PDB file of N, CA and C in Angstrom:
ATOM      1  N   UNK A   1       0.588  -1.298   0.053  1.00 44.00           N
ATOM      2  CA  UNK A   1      -0.051   0.020  -0.274  1.00 44.00           C
ATOM      3  C   UNK A   1       0.432   1.339   0.254  1.00 44.00           C
ATOM      4  N   UNK A   2       0.636   2.381  -0.985  1.00 46.00           N
ATOM      5  CA  UNK A   2       1.649   3.077  -0.736  1.00 46.00           C
ATOM      6  C   UNK A   2       0.887   4.441  -0.795  1.00 46.00           C
ATOM      7  N   UNK A   3       1.045   6.172  -0.528  1.00 48.00           N
ATOM      8  CA  UNK A   3       0.102   6.787  -0.055  1.00 48.00           C
ATOM      9  C   UNK A   3       1.022   7.883  -0.984  1.00 48.00           C
ATOM     10  N   UNK A   4       0.309   8.558  -1.556  1.00 48.00           N
ATOM     11  CA  UNK A   4       0.954   9.110  -2.554  1.00 48.00           C
ATOM     12  C   UNK A   4       0.026  10.691  -2.471  1.00 48.00           C
ATOM     13  N   UNK A   5       0.506  11.658  -2.769  1.00 49.00           N
ATOM     14  CA  UNK A   5       0.631  13.509  -2.584  1.00 49.00           C
ATOM     15  C   UNK A   5      -0.298  13.370  -3.844  1.00 49.00           C
ATOM     16  N   UNK A   6      -2.031  13.856  -4.023  1.00 46.00           N
ATOM     17  CA  UNK A   6      -2.510  13.825  -4.629  1.00 46.00           C
ATOM     18  C   UNK A   6      -2.397  15.931  -5.234  1.00 46.00           C
ATOM     19  N   UNK A   7      -2.672  16.305  -6.159  1.00 45.00           N
ATOM     20  CA  UNK A   7      -2.329  18.026  -6.332  1.00 45.00           C
ATOM     21  C   UNK A   7      -3.067  18.149  -5.521  1.00 45.00           C
ATOM     22  N   UNK A   8      -4.671  18.248  -6.045  1.00 44.00           N
ATOM     23  CA  UNK A   8      -5.705  19.252  -4.468  1.00 44.00           C
ATOM     24  C   UNK A   8      -4.995  19.205  -2.913  1.00 44.00           C
ATOM     25  N   UNK A   9      -3.827  18.000  -2.307  1.00 49.00           N
ATOM     26  CA  UNK A   9      -3.891  18.331  -0.833  1.00 49.00           C
ATOM     27  C   UNK A   9      -4.443  17.158  -0.283  1.00 49.00           C
ATOM     28  N   UNK A  10      -4.618  16.459  -1.060  1.00 48.00           N
ATOM     29  CA  UNK A  10      -5.259  14.776  -0.305  1.00 48.00           C
ATOM     30  C   UNK A  10      -4.089  14.154  -0.726  1.00 48.00           C
ATOM     31  N   UNK A  11      -5.025  12.740  -0.458  1.00 49.00           N
ATOM     32  CA  UNK A  11      -4.062  11.242  -0.341  1.00 49.00           C
ATOM     33  C   UNK A  11      -4.495  10.923  -1.050  1.00 49.00           C
ATOM     34  N   UNK A  12      -3.348  10.259  -2.527  1.00 46.00           N
ATOM     35  CA  UNK A  12      -4.169   9.101  -3.088  1.00 46.00           C
ATOM     36  C   UNK A  12      -3.347   7.385  -2.368  1.00 46.00           C
ATOM     37  N   UNK A  13      -4.330   6.151  -1.796  1.00 47.00           N
ATOM     38  CA  UNK A  13      -3.982   4.864  -1.276  1.00 47.00           C
ATOM     39  C   UNK A  13      -4.640   4.236  -2.911  1.00 47.00           C
ATOM     40  N   UNK A  14      -3.160   3.788  -2.311  1.00 43.00           N
ATOM     41  CA  UNK A  14      -3.029   2.282  -3.770  1.00 43.00           C
ATOM     42  C   UNK A  14      -2.624   1.104  -3.050  1.00 43.00           C
ATOM     43  N   UNK A  15      -2.810  -0.353  -3.732  1.00 42.00           N
ATOM     44  CA  UNK A  15      -2.678  -1.099  -2.816  1.00 42.00           C
ATOM     45  C   UNK A  15      -2.402  -2.260  -4.161  1.00 42.00           C
ATOM     46  N   UNK A  16      -1.096  -2.758  -3.568  1.00 43.00           N
ATOM     47  CA  UNK A  16      -1.028  -4.186  -4.630  1.00 43.00           C
ATOM     48  C   UNK A  16      -1.166  -5.547  -4.242  1.00 43.00           C
ATOM     49  N   UNK A  17      -1.871  -6.411  -5.023  1.00 41.00           N
ATOM     50  CA  UNK A  17      -2.344  -7.929  -5.114  1.00 41.00           C
ATOM     51  C   UNK A  17      -2.004  -8.446  -5.163  1.00 41.00           C
ATOM     52  N   UNK A  18      -0.978  -9.949  -4.866  1.00 34.00           N
ATOM     53  CA  UNK A  18      -0.966 -10.827  -5.391  1.00 34.00           C
ATOM     54  C   UNK A  18      -1.859 -11.646  -5.650  1.00 34.00           C
ATOM     55  N   UNK A  19      -1.916 -12.022  -7.348  1.00 36.00           N
ATOM     56  CA  UNK A  19      -2.902 -13.067  -7.929  1.00 36.00           C
ATOM     57  C   UNK A  19      -2.029 -14.548  -7.932  1.00 36.00           C
ATOM     58  N   UNK A  20      -2.788 -14.875  -8.530  1.00 41.00           N
ATOM     59  CA  UNK A  20      -1.670 -16.572  -8.892  1.00 41.00           C
ATOM     60  C   UNK A  20      -1.766 -16.114 -10.201  1.00 41.00           C
ATOM     61  N   UNK A  21      -0.718 -17.128 -10.340  1.00 43.00           N
ATOM     62  CA  UNK A  21       0.140 -16.448 -11.770  1.00 43.00           C
ATOM     63  C   UNK A  21       1.110 -15.123 -11.891  1.00 43.00           C
ATOM     64  N   UNK A  22       0.531 -14.256 -10.761  1.00 44.00           N
ATOM     65  CA  UNK A  22       1.926 -13.021 -10.688  1.00 44.00           C
ATOM     66  C   UNK A  22       0.776 -12.100 -10.389  1.00 44.00           C
ATOM     67  N   UNK A  23       1.258 -10.168 -10.499  1.00 44.00           N
ATOM     68  CA  UNK A  23       0.714  -9.678  -9.809  1.00 44.00           C
ATOM     69  C   UNK A  23       0.265  -8.279 -10.625  1.00 44.00           C
ATOM     70  N   UNK A  24      -0.599  -7.885  -9.864  1.00 44.00           N
ATOM     71  CA  UNK A  24      -1.798  -7.709 -10.670  1.00 44.00           C
ATOM     72  C   UNK A  24      -1.786  -6.087  -9.884  1.00 44.00           C
ATOM     73  N   UNK A  25      -1.842  -5.098 -10.390  1.00 46.00           N
ATOM     74  CA  UNK A  25      -1.987  -3.575  -9.787  1.00 46.00           C
ATOM     75  C   UNK A  25      -3.691  -3.271  -9.203  1.00 46.00           C
ATOM     76  N   UNK A  26      -4.015  -3.211  -8.706  1.00 48.00           N
ATOM     77  CA  UNK A  26      -5.291  -2.882  -8.123  1.00 48.00           C
ATOM     78  C   UNK A  26      -5.041  -1.365  -7.167  1.00 48.00           C
ATOM     79  N   UNK A  27      -6.092  -1.049  -7.980  1.00 53.00           N
ATOM     80  CA  UNK A  27      -5.652   1.416  -7.538  1.00 53.00           C
ATOM     81  C   UNK A  27      -7.223   1.171  -6.718  1.00 53.00           C
ATOM     82  N   UNK A  28      -7.775   1.604  -5.322  1.00 58.00           N
ATOM     83  CA  UNK A  28      -8.643   1.699  -5.234  1.00 58.00           C
ATOM     84  C   UNK A  28      -8.169   3.455  -4.329  1.00 58.00           C
ATOM     85  N   UNK A  29      -9.296   4.205  -4.118  1.00 61.00           N
ATOM     86  CA  UNK A  29      -8.410   5.389  -4.488  1.00 61.00           C
ATOM     87  C   UNK A  29      -9.099   6.076  -2.651  1.00 61.00           C
ATOM     88  N   UNK A  30      -8.190   6.493  -2.365  1.00 65.00           N
ATOM     89  CA  UNK A  30      -9.933   7.119  -0.535  1.00 65.00           C
ATOM     90  C   UNK A  30      -9.124   8.205  -0.894  1.00 65.00           C
ATOM     91  N   UNK A  31      -9.733   9.638  -0.091  1.00 66.00           N
ATOM     92  CA  UNK A  31      -8.848  10.801  -0.215  1.00 66.00           C
ATOM     93  C   UNK A  31      -8.862  10.583   1.622  1.00 66.00           C
ATOM     94  N   UNK A  32      -7.586  11.359   1.971  1.00 73.00           N
ATOM     95  CA  UNK A  32      -8.367  11.742   3.136  1.00 73.00           C
ATOM     96  C   UNK A  32      -7.216  13.256   3.354  1.00 73.00           C
ATOM     97  N   UNK A  33      -8.136  13.837   4.251  1.00 78.00           N
ATOM     98  CA  UNK A  33      -8.395  15.734   4.378  1.00 78.00           C
ATOM     99  C   UNK A  33      -8.377  15.502   5.933  1.00 78.00           C
ATOM    100  N   UNK A  34      -7.182  15.792   5.980  1.00 81.00           N
ATOM    101  CA  UNK A  34      -6.961  15.921   7.833  1.00 81.00           C
ATOM    102  C   UNK A  34      -6.524  17.374   8.102  1.00 81.00           C
ATOM    103  N   UNK A  35      -7.462  17.863   8.529  1.00 87.00           N
ATOM    104  CA  UNK A  35      -7.605  19.795   8.373  1.00 87.00           C
ATOM    105  C   UNK A  35      -6.867  19.834   9.937  1.00 87.00           C
ATOM    106  N   UNK A  36      -5.896  19.085  10.254  1.00 88.00           N
ATOM    107  CA  UNK A  36      -5.821  19.195  12.067  1.00 88.00           C
ATOM    108  C   UNK A  36      -4.375  19.459  11.744  1.00 88.00           C
ATOM    109  N   UNK A  37      -3.142  20.427  12.583  1.00 90.00           N
ATOM    110  CA  UNK A  37      -1.621  19.899  11.652  1.00 90.00           C
ATOM    111  C   UNK A  37      -0.657  19.438  13.026  1.00 90.00           C
ATOM    112  N   UNK A  38      -1.715  18.784  14.482  1.00 91.00           N
ATOM    113  CA  UNK A  38      -0.887  18.655  15.659  1.00 91.00           C
ATOM    114  C   UNK A  38      -1.335  16.966  14.886  1.00 91.00           C
ATOM    115  N   UNK A  39      -2.537  16.663  13.861  1.00 88.00           N
ATOM    116  CA  UNK A  39      -2.781  14.655  13.468  1.00 88.00           C
ATOM    117  C   UNK A  39      -1.421  15.102  12.607  1.00 88.00           C
ATOM    118  N   UNK A  40      -1.422  15.733  11.404  1.00 87.00           N
ATOM    119  CA  UNK A  40      -0.161  15.672  10.607  1.00 87.00           C
ATOM    120  C   UNK A  40       1.493  15.490  11.072  1.00 87.00           C
ATOM    121  N   UNK A  41       1.422  16.295  12.030  1.00 89.00           N
ATOM    122  CA  UNK A  41       2.498  16.596  13.122  1.00 89.00           C
ATOM    123  C   UNK A  41       3.395  15.213  13.887  1.00 89.00           C
ATOM    124  N   UNK A  42       2.005  14.474  13.610  1.00 88.00           N
ATOM    125  CA  UNK A  42       1.730  12.442  14.959  1.00 88.00           C
ATOM    126  C   UNK A  42       2.600  11.819  13.706  1.00 88.00           C
ATOM    127  N   UNK A  43       1.793  12.231  12.781  1.00 87.00           N
ATOM    128  CA  UNK A  43       2.082  11.043  11.719  1.00 87.00           C
ATOM    129  C   UNK A  43       3.706  11.310  10.796  1.00 87.00           C
ATOM    130  N   UNK A  44       3.895  12.468  10.954  1.00 88.00           N
ATOM    131  CA  UNK A  44       4.793  12.756  10.370  1.00 88.00           C
ATOM    132  C   UNK A  44       6.666  12.260  11.284  1.00 88.00           C
ATOM    133  N   UNK A  45       6.326  12.901  13.066  1.00 89.00           N
ATOM    134  CA  UNK A  45       7.181  11.756  14.118  1.00 89.00           C
ATOM    135  C   UNK A  45       6.939  10.490  13.548  1.00 89.00           C
ATOM    136  N   UNK A  46       5.910   9.448  13.369  1.00 86.00           N
ATOM    137  CA  UNK A  46       5.926   8.246  13.633  1.00 86.00           C
ATOM    138  C   UNK A  46       6.697   8.037  12.352  1.00 86.00           C
ATOM    139  N   UNK A  47       6.501   8.282  10.910  1.00 86.00           N
ATOM    140  CA  UNK A  47       7.237   8.017   9.492  1.00 86.00           C
ATOM    141  C   UNK A  47       8.602   8.125  10.070  1.00 86.00           C
ATOM    142  N   UNK A  48       8.917   9.220  10.930  1.00 87.00           N
ATOM    143  CA  UNK A  48      10.659   9.470  10.968  1.00 87.00           C
ATOM    144  C   UNK A  48      10.990   7.608  11.287  1.00 87.00           C
ATOM    145  N   UNK A  49       9.896   6.861  13.358  1.00 84.00           N
ATOM    146  CA  UNK A  49      10.312   5.886  13.422  1.00 84.00           C
ATOM    147  C   UNK A  49      10.035   5.189  12.124  1.00 84.00           C
ATOM    148  N   UNK A  50       9.086   5.287  11.744  1.00 81.00           N
ATOM    149  CA  UNK A  50       8.832   3.975  11.118  1.00 81.00           C
ATOM    150  C   UNK A  50       9.079   3.205   9.295  1.00 81.00           C
ATOM    151  N   UNK A  51       9.441   4.785   8.930  1.00 83.00           N
ATOM    152  CA  UNK A  51      10.007   4.662   7.637  1.00 83.00           C
ATOM    153  C   UNK A  51       9.404   5.752   6.789  1.00 83.00           C
ATOM    154  N   UNK A  52       8.345   5.434   6.950  1.00 84.00           N
ATOM    155  CA  UNK A  52       6.773   5.917   6.048  1.00 84.00           C
ATOM    156  C   UNK A  52       5.439   5.756   5.944  1.00 84.00           C
ATOM    157  N   UNK A  53       4.951   6.966   5.319  1.00 85.00           N
ATOM    158  CA  UNK A  53       4.189   8.249   6.472  1.00 85.00           C
ATOM    159  C   UNK A  53       2.839   6.593   6.398  1.00 85.00           C
ATOM    160  N   UNK A  54       3.093   5.697   5.012  1.00 83.00           N
ATOM    161  CA  UNK A  54       2.072   4.899   4.649  1.00 83.00           C
ATOM    162  C   UNK A  54       1.723   3.476   5.790  1.00 83.00           C
ATOM    163  N   UNK A  55       3.302   3.135   6.504  1.00 83.00           N
ATOM    164  CA  UNK A  55       3.870   2.702   7.218  1.00 83.00           C
ATOM    165  C   UNK A  55       3.401   3.503   9.146  1.00 83.00           C
ATOM    166  N   UNK A  56       3.457   4.216   9.512  1.00 85.00           N
ATOM    167  CA  UNK A  56       2.767   4.819  10.414  1.00 85.00           C
ATOM    168  C   UNK A  56       1.407   4.836  10.320  1.00 85.00           C
ATOM    169  N   UNK A  57       0.798   5.082   9.685  1.00 86.00           N
ATOM    170  CA  UNK A  57      -0.330   4.774   9.430  1.00 86.00           C
ATOM    171  C   UNK A  57      -0.896   3.504   9.583  1.00 86.00           C
ATOM    172  N   UNK A  58      -0.378   2.577   8.428  1.00 84.00           N
ATOM    173  CA  UNK A  58      -1.058   1.358   9.064  1.00 84.00           C
ATOM    174  C   UNK A  58      -0.749   0.347  10.325  1.00 84.00           C
ATOM    175  N   UNK A  59       0.384   1.045  10.935  1.00 83.00           N
ATOM    176  CA  UNK A  59       0.867   0.886  12.263  1.00 83.00           C
ATOM    177  C   UNK A  59      -0.514   1.187  13.343  1.00 83.00           C
ATOM    178  N   UNK A  60      -0.302   2.103  13.033  1.00 86.00           N
ATOM    179  CA  UNK A  60      -1.392   2.699  14.062  1.00 86.00           C
ATOM    180  C   UNK A  60      -3.377   2.796  13.724  1.00 86.00           C
ATOM    181  N   UNK A  61      -3.692   2.579  13.204  1.00 86.00           N
ATOM    182  CA  UNK A  61      -5.117   1.799  12.370  1.00 86.00           C
ATOM    183  C   UNK A  61      -5.294   0.505  13.059  1.00 86.00           C
ATOM    184  N   UNK A  62      -3.647  -0.792  12.743  1.00 84.00           N
ATOM    185  CA  UNK A  62      -3.629  -2.104  12.584  1.00 84.00           C
ATOM    186  C   UNK A  62      -4.141  -2.268  14.448  1.00 84.00           C
ATOM    187  N   UNK A  63      -3.042  -1.173  15.292  1.00 82.00           N
ATOM    188  CA  UNK A  63      -3.164  -1.035  16.677  1.00 82.00           C
ATOM    189  C   UNK A  63      -4.268  -1.290  17.522  1.00 82.00           C
ATOM    190  N   UNK A  64      -5.061   0.273  17.100  1.00 83.00           N
ATOM    191  CA  UNK A  64      -6.389   0.959  17.254  1.00 83.00           C
ATOM    192  C   UNK A  64      -7.874  -0.689  17.194  1.00 83.00           C
ATOM    193  N   UNK A  65      -7.632  -0.825  16.135  1.00 82.00           N
ATOM    194  CA  UNK A  65      -8.341  -1.278  15.625  1.00 82.00           C
ATOM    195  C   UNK A  65      -8.023  -2.518  16.864  1.00 82.00           C
ATOM    196  N   UNK A  66      -6.777  -3.832  17.057  1.00 77.00           N
ATOM    197  CA  UNK A  66      -7.123  -5.003  17.779  1.00 77.00           C
ATOM    198  C   UNK A  66      -7.407  -4.407  18.792  1.00 77.00           C
ATOM    199  N   UNK A  67      -7.471  -3.586  19.135  1.00 74.00           N
ATOM    200  CA  UNK A  67      -7.031  -2.917  20.966  1.00 74.00           C
ATOM    201  C   UNK A  67      -8.881  -2.165  20.398  1.00 74.00           C
ATOM    202  N   UNK A  68      -9.679  -1.947  19.690  1.00 78.00           N
ATOM    203  CA  UNK A  68     -10.862  -2.321  19.527  1.00 78.00           C
ATOM    204  C   UNK A  68     -11.961  -3.576  19.515  1.00 78.00           C
ATOM    205  N   UNK A  69     -11.218  -4.682  19.360  1.00 76.00           N
ATOM    206  CA  UNK A  69     -11.739  -5.397  17.784  1.00 76.00           C
ATOM    207  C   UNK A  69     -11.694  -6.136  19.715  1.00 76.00           C
ATOM    208  N   UNK A  70     -10.589  -6.267  21.021  1.00 73.00           N
ATOM    209  CA  UNK A  70     -10.956  -6.320  21.717  1.00 73.00           C
ATOM    210  C   UNK A  70     -10.290  -8.335  21.363  1.00 73.00           C
ATOM    211  N   UNK A  71     -10.388  -8.568  23.067  1.00 71.00           N
ATOM    212  CA  UNK A  71      -9.810 -10.030  23.156  1.00 71.00           C
ATOM    213  C   UNK A  71      -8.019  -9.749  23.099  1.00 71.00           C
ATOM    214  N   UNK A  72      -7.532 -10.853  22.140  1.00 69.00           N
ATOM    215  CA  UNK A  72      -6.344 -11.565  22.722  1.00 69.00           C
ATOM    216  C   UNK A  72      -5.933 -10.518  21.740  1.00 69.00           C
ATOM    217  N   UNK A  73      -6.656  -9.781  20.405  1.00 69.00           N
ATOM    218  CA  UNK A  73      -5.922  -8.561  20.250  1.00 69.00           C
ATOM    219  C   UNK A  73      -5.699  -7.342  20.819  1.00 69.00           C
ATOM    220  N   UNK A  74      -5.970  -6.877  22.403  1.00 72.00           N
ATOM    221  CA  UNK A  74      -6.240  -5.790  22.669  1.00 72.00           C
ATOM    222  C   UNK A  74      -5.030  -6.354  24.284  1.00 72.00           C
ATOM    223  N   UNK A  75      -4.287  -7.677  23.579  1.00 78.00           N
ATOM    224  CA  UNK A  75      -4.059  -7.670  24.784  1.00 78.00           C
ATOM    225  C   UNK A  75      -2.601  -7.747  24.037  1.00 78.00           C
ATOM    226  N   UNK A  76      -2.192  -8.388  22.780  1.00 80.00           N
ATOM    227  CA  UNK A  76      -1.298  -8.481  22.268  1.00 80.00           C
ATOM    228  C   UNK A  76      -0.462  -7.226  21.651  1.00 80.00           C
ATOM    229  N   UNK A  77      -1.735  -5.661  21.672  1.00 79.00           N
ATOM    230  CA  UNK A  77      -1.477  -4.137  21.655  1.00 79.00           C
ATOM    231  C   UNK A  77      -0.627  -3.854  22.574  1.00 79.00           C
ATOM    232  N   UNK A  78      -0.357  -4.180  23.959  1.00 82.00           N
ATOM    233  CA  UNK A  78      -0.373  -4.584  25.359  1.00 82.00           C
ATOM    234  C   UNK A  78       1.110  -4.471  25.231  1.00 82.00           C
ATOM    235  N   UNK A  79       0.745  -5.693  25.298  1.00 87.00           N
ATOM    236  CA  UNK A  79       2.140  -6.694  25.410  1.00 87.00           C
ATOM    237  C   UNK A  79       3.988  -6.152  24.755  1.00 87.00           C
ATOM    238  N   UNK A  80       2.880  -5.633  23.593  1.00 87.00           N
ATOM    239  CA  UNK A  80       4.065  -5.151  22.137  1.00 87.00           C
ATOM    240  C   UNK A  80       4.402  -3.455  22.646  1.00 87.00           C
ATOM    241  N   UNK A  81       3.496  -2.933  23.396  1.00 87.00           N
ATOM    242  CA  UNK A  81       3.685  -1.465  23.853  1.00 87.00           C
ATOM    243  C   UNK A  81       5.281  -1.030  24.598  1.00 87.00           C
ATOM    244  N   UNK A  82       4.436  -2.356  25.636  1.00 90.00           N
ATOM    245  CA  UNK A  82       5.620  -2.599  27.056  1.00 90.00           C
ATOM    246  C   UNK A  82       7.040  -2.677  26.448  1.00 90.00           C
ATOM    247  N   UNK A  83       7.416  -3.501  24.903  1.00 90.00           N
ATOM    248  CA  UNK A  83       7.916  -4.512  24.866  1.00 90.00           C
ATOM    249  C   UNK A  83       9.047  -3.598  24.439  1.00 90.00           C
ATOM    250  N   UNK A  84       8.105  -2.620  23.308  1.00 88.00           N
ATOM    251  CA  UNK A  84       8.687  -1.123  22.764  1.00 88.00           C
ATOM    252  C   UNK A  84       9.357  -0.209  24.129  1.00 88.00           C
ATOM    253  N   UNK A  85       7.961  -0.206  24.698  1.00 89.00           N
ATOM    254  CA  UNK A  85       8.711   0.447  25.593  1.00 89.00           C
ATOM    255  C   UNK A  85       9.901   0.475  26.764  1.00 89.00           C
ATOM    256  N   UNK A  86      10.628  -0.959  26.898  1.00 90.00           N
ATOM    257  CA  UNK A  86      11.594  -1.966  27.374  1.00 90.00           C
ATOM    258  C   UNK A  86      13.080  -1.839  26.673  1.00 90.00           C
ATOM    259  N   UNK A  87      12.045  -1.539  25.273  1.00 87.00           N
ATOM    260  CA  UNK A  87      13.628  -1.646  24.397  1.00 87.00           C
ATOM    261  C   UNK A  87      14.086  -0.617  24.617  1.00 87.00           C
ATOM    262  N   UNK A  88      13.533   0.248  24.101  1.00 86.00           N
ATOM    263  CA  UNK A  88      13.711   1.646  24.137  1.00 86.00           C
ATOM    264  C   UNK A  88      14.908   2.696  25.740  1.00 86.00           C
ATOM    265  N   UNK A  89      14.323   1.795  26.822  1.00 88.00           N
ATOM    266  CA  UNK A  89      14.645   1.835  28.082  1.00 88.00           C
ATOM    267  C   UNK A  89      15.700   1.668  28.653  1.00 88.00           C
ATOM    268  N   UNK A  90      16.557   0.392  26.730  1.00 90.00           N
ATOM    269  CA  UNK A  90      18.078  -0.262  27.769  1.00 90.00           C
ATOM    270  C   UNK A  90      18.963   0.040  26.897  1.00 90.00           C
ATOM    271  N   UNK A  91      20.058   0.452  28.181  1.00 92.00           N
ATOM    272  CA  UNK A  91      21.292   0.854  28.141  1.00 92.00           C
ATOM    273  C   UNK A  91      21.577  -1.022  26.632  1.00 92.00           C
ATOM    274  N   UNK A  92      22.802  -0.045  25.748  1.00 92.00           N
ATOM    275  CA  UNK A  92      24.007  -1.005  25.149  1.00 92.00           C
ATOM    276  C   UNK A  92      24.143  -1.474  26.263  1.00 92.00           C
ATOM    277  N   UNK A  93      24.564  -1.511  27.301  1.00 95.00           N
ATOM    278  CA  UNK A  93      25.242  -2.600  28.141  1.00 95.00           C
ATOM    279  C   UNK A  93      24.281  -3.430  28.831  1.00 95.00           C
ATOM    280  N   UNK A  94      23.114  -2.898  29.403  1.00 94.00           N
ATOM    281  CA  UNK A  94      22.448  -3.616  29.352  1.00 94.00           C
ATOM    282  C   UNK A  94      21.523  -4.733  28.351  1.00 94.00           C
ATOM    283  N   UNK A  95      21.827  -4.318  27.169  1.00 92.00           N
ATOM    284  CA  UNK A  95      21.240  -5.412  26.216  1.00 92.00           C
ATOM    285  C   UNK A  95      22.115  -6.316  25.738  1.00 92.00           C
ATOM    286  N   UNK A  96      23.391  -5.673  25.254  1.00 94.00           N
ATOM    287  CA  UNK A  96      24.585  -7.111  25.840  1.00 94.00           C
ATOM    288  C   UNK A  96      25.070  -8.032  26.807  1.00 94.00           C
ATOM    289  N   UNK A  97      23.919  -7.017  27.992  1.00 95.00           N
ATOM    290  CA  UNK A  97      24.279  -8.787  29.144  1.00 95.00           C
ATOM    291  C   UNK A  97      23.068  -9.555  28.706  1.00 95.00           C
ATOM    292  N   UNK A  98      21.516  -8.826  28.522  1.00 93.00           N
ATOM    293  CA  UNK A  98      20.435  -9.680  28.682  1.00 93.00           C
ATOM    294  C   UNK A  98      21.353 -11.105  27.000  1.00 93.00           C
ATOM    295  N   UNK A  99      21.535 -10.260  25.892  1.00 93.00           N
ATOM    296  CA  UNK A  99      22.488 -11.198  25.221  1.00 93.00           C
ATOM    297  C   UNK A  99      22.838 -12.851  25.415  1.00 93.00           C
ATOM    298  N   UNK A 100      23.337 -12.082  26.541  1.00 94.00           N
ATOM    299  CA  UNK A 100      25.066 -12.776  26.618  1.00 94.00           C
ATOM    300  C   UNK A 100      24.539 -14.146  27.421  1.00 94.00           C
ATOM    301  N   UNK A 101      23.105 -13.515  28.651  1.00 95.00           N
ATOM    302  CA  UNK A 101      22.290 -14.365  29.160  1.00 95.00           C
ATOM    303  C   UNK A 101      21.230 -15.047  28.505  1.00 95.00           C
ATOM    304  N   UNK A 102      21.169 -14.339  27.476  1.00 93.00           N
ATOM    305  CA  UNK A 102      20.340 -15.542  26.539  1.00 93.00           C
ATOM    306  C   UNK A 102      20.846 -16.652  26.167  1.00 93.00           C
ATOM    307  N   UNK A 103      21.937 -15.644  25.735  1.00 93.00           N
ATOM    308  CA  UNK A 103      23.303 -17.284  24.924  1.00 93.00           C
ATOM    309  C   UNK A 103      23.493 -18.274  25.830  1.00 93.00           C
ATOM    310  N   UNK A 104      23.863 -18.187  27.013  1.00 94.00           N
ATOM    311  CA  UNK A 104      24.436 -19.468  27.981  1.00 94.00           C
ATOM    312  C   UNK A 104      22.713 -19.986  28.507  1.00 94.00           C
ATOM    313  N   UNK A 105      21.642 -19.886  28.617  1.00 95.00           N
ATOM    314  CA  UNK A 105      20.213 -20.078  29.530  1.00 95.00           C
ATOM    315  C   UNK A 105      20.254 -21.105  27.826  1.00 95.00           C
ATOM    316  N   UNK A 106      19.498 -20.700  27.029  1.00 93.00           N
ATOM    317  CA  UNK A 106      18.922 -21.123  25.622  1.00 93.00           C
ATOM    318  C   UNK A 106      20.369 -21.870  23.871  1.00 93.00           C
ATOM    319  N   UNK A 107      19.810 -22.844  23.410  1.00 91.00           N
ATOM    320  CA  UNK A 107      20.209 -23.732  22.488  1.00 91.00           C
ATOM    321  C   UNK A 107      19.871 -22.291  21.659  1.00 91.00           C
ATOM    322  N   UNK A 108      20.630 -22.717  19.972  1.00 88.00           N
ATOM    323  CA  UNK A 108      20.220 -21.441  18.889  1.00 88.00           C
ATOM    324  C   UNK A 108      19.009 -22.433  17.945  1.00 88.00           C
ATOM    325  N   UNK A 109      18.299 -23.637  18.918  1.00 90.00           N
ATOM    326  CA  UNK A 109      16.910 -24.005  18.976  1.00 90.00           C
ATOM    327  C   UNK A 109      15.979 -23.454  19.862  1.00 90.00           C
ATOM    328  N   UNK A 110      16.597 -22.623  20.647  1.00 88.00           N
ATOM    329  CA  UNK A 110      15.484 -21.910  21.341  1.00 88.00           C
ATOM    330  C   UNK A 110      16.092 -22.479  22.700  1.00 88.00           C
ATOM    331  N   UNK A 111      15.346 -23.902  23.138  1.00 92.00           N
ATOM    332  CA  UNK A 111      15.744 -24.132  24.368  1.00 92.00           C
ATOM    333  C   UNK A 111      16.363 -24.246  25.055  1.00 92.00           C
ATOM    334  N   UNK A 112      16.454 -24.887  26.355  1.00 91.00           N
ATOM    335  CA  UNK A 112      17.536 -24.736  27.156  1.00 91.00           C
ATOM    336  C   UNK A 112      18.263 -25.702  26.981  1.00 91.00           C
ATOM    337  N   UNK A 113      19.320 -24.885  27.267  1.00 90.00           N
ATOM    338  CA  UNK A 113      20.741 -26.036  27.006  1.00 90.00           C
ATOM    339  C   UNK A 113      20.760 -27.244  28.400  1.00 90.00           C
TER     340      UNK A 113
END
């Protein structure tokens, strides 16, 4: 899926669909006209972290849908957020110590030594 700017300030969303025997391009167009500069700023910040505006919007929408649809999806979103927060807080020294401990406790197959 890609989000491309249109000349009128809207965004055009396109998606590629894999079909048996090759790739065909199917284009579905929607206009996103968000007139809130704070939201634009958040999307730009998230895009810097995820690599693109498409990835930023995709991630945000998927997480919110999982949260609203409940059950296991909501739990996964909470766990992902906690893991991400921990990863951001770890220093290089702490990260190396965890990796060494993991390598000492578990084999390449993921089973205890």
